[in-house]
Tab-separated table of C-alpha atoms in Angstrom:
chain	number	residue	atom	x	y	z
H	4	MET	CA	-0.110	-0.060	0.018
H	5	ILE	CA	2.562	2.349	0.567
H	6	LEU	CA	6.262	2.840	0.483
H	7	ILE	CA	8.502	4.580	2.205
H	8	ASP	CA	11.297	6.123	0.415
H	9	TYR	CA	14.440	6.487	3.085
H	10	LYS	CA	16.775	8.258	0.693
H	11	ASP	CA	14.085	11.005	0.539
H	12	ARG	CA	14.587	14.525	2.057
H	13	ARG	CA	11.180	15.010	2.965
H	14	PRO	CA	10.168	13.627	6.757
H	15	LEU	CA	8.292	10.284	6.743
H	16	TYR	CA	5.261	11.883	7.818
H	17	GLU	CA	5.073	13.996	4.476
H	18	GLN	CA	5.367	11.052	2.623
H	19	ILE	CA	2.895	9.104	4.239
H	20	VAL	CA	0.349	11.978	3.317
H	21	GLU	CA	1.852	12.263	-0.259
H	22	LYS	CA	1.013	8.223	-0.512
H	23	LEU	CA	-1.983	8.214	1.236
H	24	SER	CA	-3.867	11.419	-0.583
H	25	ASP	CA	-2.355	10.326	-3.817
H	26	LEU	CA	-4.671	6.759	-3.345
H	27	MET	CA	-7.972	8.469	-2.209
H	28	VAL	CA	-7.405	11.321	-5.819
H	29	ARG	CA	-6.778	8.196	-7.481
H	30	GLY	CA	-10.072	6.370	-5.934
H	31	VAL	CA	-8.459	3.382	-4.515
H	32	LEU	CA	-9.015	4.313	-1.154
H	33	ALA	CA	-12.794	4.587	-1.738
H	34	GLN	CA	-14.715	7.337	0.055
H	35	ASP	CA	-15.680	5.940	3.575
H	36	SER	CA	-13.628	3.700	3.947
H	37	GLN	CA	-11.772	2.612	7.199
H	38	LEU	CA	-7.727	3.525	7.116
H	39	PRO	CA	-5.422	1.295	9.000
H	40	SER	CA	-5.167	1.939	12.502
H	41	VAL	CA	-2.392	4.117	13.619
H	42	ARG	CA	-0.669	0.923	15.443
H	43	SER	CA	-1.422	-1.796	12.297
H	44	LEU	CA	0.222	1.273	10.123
H	45	ALA	CA	3.044	2.214	11.874
H	46	THR	CA	3.521	-1.387	12.674
H	47	GLU	CA	3.334	-2.854	9.345
H	48	LEU	CA	5.507	0.134	8.257
H	49	SER	CA	7.855	-0.520	11.107
H	50	ILE	CA	8.047	3.642	11.782
H	51	ASN	CA	6.754	5.160	15.001
H	52	PRO	CA	2.850	5.587	15.463
H	53	ASN	CA	3.508	9.375	16.649
H	54	THR	CA	4.809	9.552	12.677
H	55	ILE	CA	1.673	7.818	10.988
H	56	GLN	CA	-0.370	9.959	13.842
H	57	ARG	CA	0.966	13.341	12.739
H	58	ALA	CA	0.457	12.159	8.721
H	59	TYR	CA	-2.994	11.505	9.765
H	60	ALA	CA	-3.123	14.980	11.334
H	61	GLU	CA	-2.338	16.567	8.546
H	62	LEU	CA	-4.521	14.922	6.249
H	63	GLU	CA	-7.454	15.512	8.193
H	64	ARG	CA	-6.346	19.396	8.828
H	65	GLN	CA	-6.122	19.292	4.664
H	66	GLY	CA	-9.492	17.741	4.594
H	67	TYR	CA	-8.563	14.285	3.044
H	68	ILE	CA	-10.163	11.928	5.872
H	69	TYR	CA	-12.286	12.484	8.723
H	70	SER	CA	-11.956	11.072	12.236
H	71	VAL	CA	-14.372	9.538	14.464
H	72	LYS	CA	-14.312	9.129	18.300
H	73	GLY	CA	-13.927	6.061	19.161
H	74	ARG	CA	-13.845	4.115	15.373
H	75	GLY	CA	-10.909	5.179	13.500
H	76	SER	CA	-10.273	7.384	10.448
H	77	PHE	CA	-12.162	7.609	7.029
H	78	VAL	CA	-11.898	8.828	3.842
H	79	ALA	CA	-13.522	11.972	2.893
H	80	GLU	CA	-16.084	12.894	-0.111
H	81	ASN	CA	-13.952	11.593	-2.983
H	82	HIS	CA	-15.273	14.407	-5.012
H	83	GLN	CA	-14.214	17.505	-2.591
H	84	ILE	CA	-10.770	15.367	-2.400
H	85	ARG	CA	-10.393	15.487	-6.554
H	86	ALA	CA	-11.861	19.306	-6.745
H	87	LYS	CA	-9.009	19.830	-4.035
H	88	LYS	CA	-6.316	19.040	-6.016
H	89	GLN	CA	-7.889	19.911	-9.379
H	90	VAL	CA	-7.310	23.861	-7.703
H	91	GLU	CA	-3.458	22.669	-6.421
H	92	ILE	CA	-2.786	21.499	-9.732
H	93	TRP	CA	-3.966	24.980	-11.168
H	94	ARG	CA	-2.189	26.811	-8.526
H	95	GLU	CA	1.194	25.103	-9.663
H	96	LEU	CA	0.267	25.453	-13.535
H	97	ALA	CA	0.073	29.194	-13.084
H	98	LEU	CA	3.696	29.390	-11.194
H	99	LEU	CA	4.638	27.425	-14.175
H	100	VAL	CA	3.354	29.427	-16.807
H	101	GLU	CA	4.841	32.263	-14.681
H	102	ASP	CA	8.569	30.712	-14.643
H	103	ALA	CA	8.459	29.715	-18.016
H	104	ARG	CA	7.712	32.943	-19.069
H	105	ASN	CA	10.310	34.810	-17.166
H	106	ALA	CA	13.065	32.231	-18.602
H	107	GLY	CA	12.004	33.011	-22.274
H	108	ILE	CA	10.092	29.987	-23.563
H	109	THR	CA	7.466	30.671	-25.685
H	110	MET	CA	3.796	29.493	-25.267
H	111	GLU	CA	3.979	27.333	-28.415
H	112	ALA	CA	7.237	25.633	-26.660
H	113	PHE	CA	5.844	25.305	-23.759
H	114	GLN	CA	2.519	23.964	-24.526
H	115	ALA	CA	4.312	21.412	-27.104
H	116	GLN	CA	5.987	20.321	-24.036
H	117	VAL	CA	3.075	19.872	-21.433
H	118	ALA	CA	1.518	17.802	-25.006
H	119	GLN	CA	4.548	15.774	-24.832
H	120	ASN	CA	5.183	15.081	-20.973
H	121	TYR	CA	1.125	13.804	-21.000
H	122	GLU	CA	1.060	12.060	-23.554
H	123	LEU	CA	4.460	10.106	-23.267
H	124	ASN	CA	4.675	10.108	-19.088
H	125	PRO	CA	1.363	8.968	-18.412
H	126	GLY	CA	1.290	9.184	-14.503
H	127	ALA	CA	5.473	9.893	-14.781
H	128	GLY	CA	6.047	12.420	-12.516
H	129	ALA	CA	6.940	16.169	-12.334
H	130	GLY	CA	10.738	15.756	-13.641
H	131	GLN	CA	11.038	13.754	-16.561
H	132	GLY	CA	10.569	14.200	-19.840
H	133	THR	CA	13.215	15.871	-22.579
H	134	GLY	CA	13.169	19.453	-21.939
H	135	THR	CA	12.480	21.941	-24.898
H	136	GLU	CA	14.759	22.933	-27.405
H	137	THR	CA	15.833	26.259	-24.932
H	138	GLY	CA	17.545	23.831	-22.547
H	139	SER	CA	15.549	25.929	-20.051
H	140	GLY	CA	14.784	22.996	-17.681
H	141	VAL	CA	10.708	22.666	-18.078
H	142	GLY	CA	10.411	19.337	-17.312
H	143	GLN	CA	13.805	18.655	-17.313
H	144	GLY	CA	14.822	17.806	-13.524
H	145	ALA	CA	18.223	20.071	-14.423
H	146	GLY	CA	16.719	23.574	-13.718
H	147	THR	CA	18.261	26.748	-15.198
H	148	GLU	CA	21.759	27.604	-14.958
H	149	THR	CA	20.709	28.728	-11.258
H	150	GLY	CA	18.808	25.449	-10.705
H	151	SER	CA	15.229	26.860	-9.939
H	152	GLY	CA	13.679	25.990	-13.476
H	153	ALA	CA	10.280	25.301	-13.966
H	154	GLY	CA	9.791	21.847	-13.212
H	155	SER	CA	13.077	21.338	-11.518
H	156	GLU	CA	13.234	17.925	-9.668
H	157	TYR	CA	14.093	19.638	-6.236
H	158	GLU	CA	11.292	22.037	-6.685
H	159	THR	CA	8.580	19.156	-7.315
H	160	GLU	CA	9.863	16.154	-5.696
H	161	THR	CA	10.359	18.199	-2.086
H	162	GLY	CA	7.308	20.866	-2.500
H	163	GLY	CA	9.409	23.717	-2.638
H	164	ARG	CA	6.668	24.765	-4.427
H	165	ARG	CA	3.521	24.325	-2.158
């Protein structure tokens, strides 16, 4: 269900939040389905229960789950989860468009890169792809000369744009 990457720079609870929210957005975890208990998930992942509790608290704060006293945590309404994720994606896209414009990338080049990544890498994470002919780092993971290019792996993988 959840795989922890110990080489990832992000805290474990953030990784758990990301993985569980992704499962909810995709519909793998159905609306009103019960999440594993803190203790059982901590045992399964071999991590401290406080880490799981912190991840669940963050998921609840973000509206992905709700808690019922004495019964556990449950997945919130799927359409609300998806709507929230779409708003987040549009916000991130607006930042990428601004970065691309500032880096001198034309709208046509940007659109072509988006279309290429959308078609060639369905389900692949940001930071993959071939970039544009300007080599500015959109989708490359390389960034610009200063390392702050749109779509750089550092920004997307660490959540630096959120």
